[in-house]
Every structure is written in C-alpha cells, then in structure tokens.
Coordinates of N, CA and C in Angstrom, one line a residue:
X1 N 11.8 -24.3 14.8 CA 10.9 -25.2 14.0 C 10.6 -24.5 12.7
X2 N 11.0 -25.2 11.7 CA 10.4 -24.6 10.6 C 9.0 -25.2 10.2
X3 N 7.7 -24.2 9.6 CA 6.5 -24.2 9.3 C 6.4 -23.9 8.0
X4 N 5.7 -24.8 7.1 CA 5.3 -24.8 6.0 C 3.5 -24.2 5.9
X5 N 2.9 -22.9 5.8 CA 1.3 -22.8 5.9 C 0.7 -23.1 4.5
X6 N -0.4 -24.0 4.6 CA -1.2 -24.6 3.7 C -2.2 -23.3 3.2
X7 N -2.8 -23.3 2.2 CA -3.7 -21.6 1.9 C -4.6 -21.4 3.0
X8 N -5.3 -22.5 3.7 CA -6.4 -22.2 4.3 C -6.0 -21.5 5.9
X9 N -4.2 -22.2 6.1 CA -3.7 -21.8 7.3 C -3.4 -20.2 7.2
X10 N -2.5 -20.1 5.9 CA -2.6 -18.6 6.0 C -3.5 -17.6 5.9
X11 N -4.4 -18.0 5.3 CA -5.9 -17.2 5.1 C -6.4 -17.0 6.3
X12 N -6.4 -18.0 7.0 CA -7.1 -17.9 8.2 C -6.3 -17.4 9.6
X13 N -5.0 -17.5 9.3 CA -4.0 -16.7 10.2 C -3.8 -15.3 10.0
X14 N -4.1 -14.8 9.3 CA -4.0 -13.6 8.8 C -5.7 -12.9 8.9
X15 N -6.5 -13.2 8.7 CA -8.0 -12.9 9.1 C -8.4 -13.2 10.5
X16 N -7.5 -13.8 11.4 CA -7.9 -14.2 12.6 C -9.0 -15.0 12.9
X17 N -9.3 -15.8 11.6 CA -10.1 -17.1 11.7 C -10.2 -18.2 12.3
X18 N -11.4 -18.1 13.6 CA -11.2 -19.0 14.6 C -11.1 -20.8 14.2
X19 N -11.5 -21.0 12.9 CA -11.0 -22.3 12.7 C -9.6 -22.5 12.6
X20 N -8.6 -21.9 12.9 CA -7.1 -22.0 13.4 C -7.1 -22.5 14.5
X21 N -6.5 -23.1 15.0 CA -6.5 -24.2 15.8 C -5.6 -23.0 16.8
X22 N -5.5 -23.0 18.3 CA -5.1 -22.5 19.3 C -3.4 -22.8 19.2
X23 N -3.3 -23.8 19.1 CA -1.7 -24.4 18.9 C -1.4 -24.0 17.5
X24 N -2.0 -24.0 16.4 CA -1.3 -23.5 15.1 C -0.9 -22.1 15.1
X25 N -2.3 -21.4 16.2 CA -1.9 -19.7 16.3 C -0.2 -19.2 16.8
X26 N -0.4 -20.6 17.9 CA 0.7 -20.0 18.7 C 1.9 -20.2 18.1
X27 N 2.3 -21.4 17.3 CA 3.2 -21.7 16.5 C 3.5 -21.0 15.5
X28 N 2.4 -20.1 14.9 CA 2.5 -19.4 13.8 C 3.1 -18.2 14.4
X29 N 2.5 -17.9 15.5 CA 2.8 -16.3 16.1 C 4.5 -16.5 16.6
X30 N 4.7 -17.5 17.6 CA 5.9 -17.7 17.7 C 7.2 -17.1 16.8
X31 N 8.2 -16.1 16.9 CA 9.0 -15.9 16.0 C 10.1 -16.3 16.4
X32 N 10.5 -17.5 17.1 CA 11.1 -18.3 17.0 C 11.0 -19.2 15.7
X33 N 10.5 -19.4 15.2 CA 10.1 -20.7 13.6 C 10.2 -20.1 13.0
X34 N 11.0 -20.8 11.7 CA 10.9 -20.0 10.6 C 9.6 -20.3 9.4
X35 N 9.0 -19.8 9.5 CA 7.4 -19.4 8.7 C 7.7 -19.5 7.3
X36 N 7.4 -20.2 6.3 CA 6.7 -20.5 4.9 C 5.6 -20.1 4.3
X37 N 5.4 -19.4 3.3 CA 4.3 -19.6 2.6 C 4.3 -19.9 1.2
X38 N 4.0 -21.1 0.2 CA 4.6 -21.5 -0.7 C 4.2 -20.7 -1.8
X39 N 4.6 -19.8 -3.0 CA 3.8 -19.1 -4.3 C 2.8 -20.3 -5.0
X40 N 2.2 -21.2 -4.5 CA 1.4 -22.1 -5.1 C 0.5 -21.6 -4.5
X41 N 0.4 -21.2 -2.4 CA -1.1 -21.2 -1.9 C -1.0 -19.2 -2.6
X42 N -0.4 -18.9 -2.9 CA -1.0 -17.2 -3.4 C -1.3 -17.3 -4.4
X43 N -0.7 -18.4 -5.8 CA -1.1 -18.7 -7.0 C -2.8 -18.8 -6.3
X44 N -2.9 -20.0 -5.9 CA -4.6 -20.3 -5.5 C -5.4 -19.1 -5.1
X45 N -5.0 -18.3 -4.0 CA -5.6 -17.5 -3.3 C -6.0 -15.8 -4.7
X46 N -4.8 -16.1 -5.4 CA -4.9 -15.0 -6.6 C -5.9 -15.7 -7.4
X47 N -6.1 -16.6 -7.5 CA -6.9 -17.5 -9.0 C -8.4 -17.1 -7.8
X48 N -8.6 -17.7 -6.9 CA -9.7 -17.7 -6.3 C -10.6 -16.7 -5.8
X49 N -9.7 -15.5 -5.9 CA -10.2 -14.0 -5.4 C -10.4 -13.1 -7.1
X50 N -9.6 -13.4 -8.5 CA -9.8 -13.1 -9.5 C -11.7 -13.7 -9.8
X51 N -11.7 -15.0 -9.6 CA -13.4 -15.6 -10.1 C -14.5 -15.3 -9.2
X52 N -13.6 -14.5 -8.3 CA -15.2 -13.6 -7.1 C -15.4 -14.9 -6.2
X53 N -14.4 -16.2 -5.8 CA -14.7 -16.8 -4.8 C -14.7 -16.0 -3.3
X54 N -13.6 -15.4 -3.5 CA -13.0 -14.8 -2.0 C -12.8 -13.4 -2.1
X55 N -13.3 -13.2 -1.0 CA -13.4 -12.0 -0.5 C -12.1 -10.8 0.0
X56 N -11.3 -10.4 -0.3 CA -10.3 -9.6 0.1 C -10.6 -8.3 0.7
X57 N -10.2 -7.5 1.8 CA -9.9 -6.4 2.6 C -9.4 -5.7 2.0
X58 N -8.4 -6.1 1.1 CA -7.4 -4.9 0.7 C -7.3 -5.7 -0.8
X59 N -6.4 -4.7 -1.6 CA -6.0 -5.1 -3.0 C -5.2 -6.5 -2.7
X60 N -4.7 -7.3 -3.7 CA -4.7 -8.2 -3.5 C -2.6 -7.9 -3.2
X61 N -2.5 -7.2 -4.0 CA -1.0 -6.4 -4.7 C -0.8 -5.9 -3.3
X62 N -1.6 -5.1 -2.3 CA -1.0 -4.8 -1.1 C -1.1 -5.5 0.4
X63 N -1.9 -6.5 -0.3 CA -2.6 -6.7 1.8 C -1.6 -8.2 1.5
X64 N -1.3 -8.8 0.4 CA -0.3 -10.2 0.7 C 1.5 -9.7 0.9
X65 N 1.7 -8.9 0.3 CA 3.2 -8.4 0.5 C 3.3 -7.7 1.6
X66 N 2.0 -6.8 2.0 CA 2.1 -6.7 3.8 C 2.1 -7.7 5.0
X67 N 1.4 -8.7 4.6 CA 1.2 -9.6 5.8 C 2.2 -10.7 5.6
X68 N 2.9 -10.9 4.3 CA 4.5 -11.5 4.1 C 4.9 -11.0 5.5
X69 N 5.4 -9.6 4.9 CA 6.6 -8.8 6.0 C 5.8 -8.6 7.5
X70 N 4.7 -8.3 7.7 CA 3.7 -8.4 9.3 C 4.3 -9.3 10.3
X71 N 4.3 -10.5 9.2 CA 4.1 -12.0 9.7 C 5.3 -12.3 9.7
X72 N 6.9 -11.8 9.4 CA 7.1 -12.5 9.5 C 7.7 -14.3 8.4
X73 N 6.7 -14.2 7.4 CA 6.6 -15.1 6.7 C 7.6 -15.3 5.6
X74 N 8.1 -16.4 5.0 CA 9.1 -16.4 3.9 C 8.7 -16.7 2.7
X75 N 8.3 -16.1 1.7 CA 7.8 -16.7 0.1 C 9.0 -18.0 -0.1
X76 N 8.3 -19.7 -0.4 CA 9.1 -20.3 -1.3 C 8.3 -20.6 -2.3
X77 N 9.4 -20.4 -3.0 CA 9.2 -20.7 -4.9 C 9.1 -22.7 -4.9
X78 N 9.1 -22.6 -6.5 CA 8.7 -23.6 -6.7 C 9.5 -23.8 -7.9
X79 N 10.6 -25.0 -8.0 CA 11.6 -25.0 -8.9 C 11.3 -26.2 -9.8
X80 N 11.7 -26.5 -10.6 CA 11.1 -27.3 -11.7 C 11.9 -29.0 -11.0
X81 N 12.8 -28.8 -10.4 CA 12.9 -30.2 -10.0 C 12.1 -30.7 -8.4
X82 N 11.4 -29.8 -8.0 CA 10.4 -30.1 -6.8 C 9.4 -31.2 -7.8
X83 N 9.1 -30.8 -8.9 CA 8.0 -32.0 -9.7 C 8.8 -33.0 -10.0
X84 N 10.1 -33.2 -9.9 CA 10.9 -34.6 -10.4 C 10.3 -35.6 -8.5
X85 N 10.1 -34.5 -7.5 CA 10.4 -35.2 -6.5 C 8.5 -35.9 -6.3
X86 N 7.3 -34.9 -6.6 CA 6.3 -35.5 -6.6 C 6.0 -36.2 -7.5
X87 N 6.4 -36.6 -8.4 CA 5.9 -37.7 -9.3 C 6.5 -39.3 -9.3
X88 N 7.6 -38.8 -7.8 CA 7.8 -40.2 -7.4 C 7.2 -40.8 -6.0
X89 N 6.0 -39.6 -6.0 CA 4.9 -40.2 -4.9 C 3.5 -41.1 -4.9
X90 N 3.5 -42.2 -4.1 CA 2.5 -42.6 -4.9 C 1.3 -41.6 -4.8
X91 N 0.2 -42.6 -5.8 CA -0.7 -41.9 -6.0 C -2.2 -42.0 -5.5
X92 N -3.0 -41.2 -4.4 CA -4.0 -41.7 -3.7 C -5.5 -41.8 -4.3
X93 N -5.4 -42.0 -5.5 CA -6.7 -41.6 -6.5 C -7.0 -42.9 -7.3
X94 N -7.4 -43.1 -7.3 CA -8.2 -44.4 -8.2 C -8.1 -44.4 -9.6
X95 N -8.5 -43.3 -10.3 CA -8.3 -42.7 -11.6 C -7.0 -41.9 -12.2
X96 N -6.2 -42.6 -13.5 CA -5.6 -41.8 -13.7 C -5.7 -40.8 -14.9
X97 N -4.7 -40.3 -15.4 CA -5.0 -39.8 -16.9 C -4.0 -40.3 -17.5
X98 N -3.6 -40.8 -19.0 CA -2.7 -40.8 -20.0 C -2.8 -40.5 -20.8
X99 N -1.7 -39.3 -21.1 CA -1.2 -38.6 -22.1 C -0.3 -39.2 -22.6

C-alpha cells in the first residue's frame, strides 16, 4: 500500500503522539507500504518552527533527514505540472480572488 503522510501525521508519528490513530501507527510502522512525505508538509513544518510555532528536539537540518531514513519514508517533490492538475479541482470556498 502506498501512504501519502499529511504534516500533522508525520509530526505526530515521529513524536509518538497519541492523537495517531492505532491503525495509522500500524500502517505507518508496517514496512511493507511504501511511505511518502511530501517537501510541502517540511516546507510548513520549516516555516512553522522558523516563527517559534513548534517546538523541535533536534536541529531541524538533523532530526528530519534522520527520521526520513529511521522511518523508512520517501521525500516527494513537487513539480510544476502537479499545479496544472489542482487547478482543475473544484473549489470548496465561497470566496475567491482575481488577479
């Protein structure tokens, strides 16, 4: 099975944060699946821990390239035609903007 983890999945799979659900643990731990984590949730998790939201254990440069390789986990990128594919999604917001 391949797993795509959302920031709060990885954050919290990696801290052993009991709001992980028992079944996500196991799926996650499983190395049978091939494991995801996209450079968007470490974009956030870097922006979020730069503004003093979040708290880090380790430098930010060593404890996410360790728990990459710990875990397991595969970095995907983000290529300029992944945005050709969400902007043909609709859209769940009421408000938009035009530029």
């Amino acid at each position: 099975m391949k797993l795509l983890l959302d920031t709060h999945t990885f954050l919290w799979f990696i801290t052993g944060d009991s709001r992980l659900s028992s079944d996500a643990r196991l799926l996650t731990e499983d190395t049978a699946n091939d494991k995801f984590v996209s450079v968007v949730s470490l974009w956030e998790i870097a922006l979020k821990f730069s503004l003093g939201k979040l708290i880090l254990t380790d430098d930010f440069d060593v404890l996410f390239p360790n728990q990459l390789i710990i875990n397991g986990f595969e970095e995907l990128g983000i290529e300029t035609k992944h945005f050709y594919e969400i902007v043909k999604m609709p859209f769940h917001i009421e408000t938009r903007l035009t530029v």
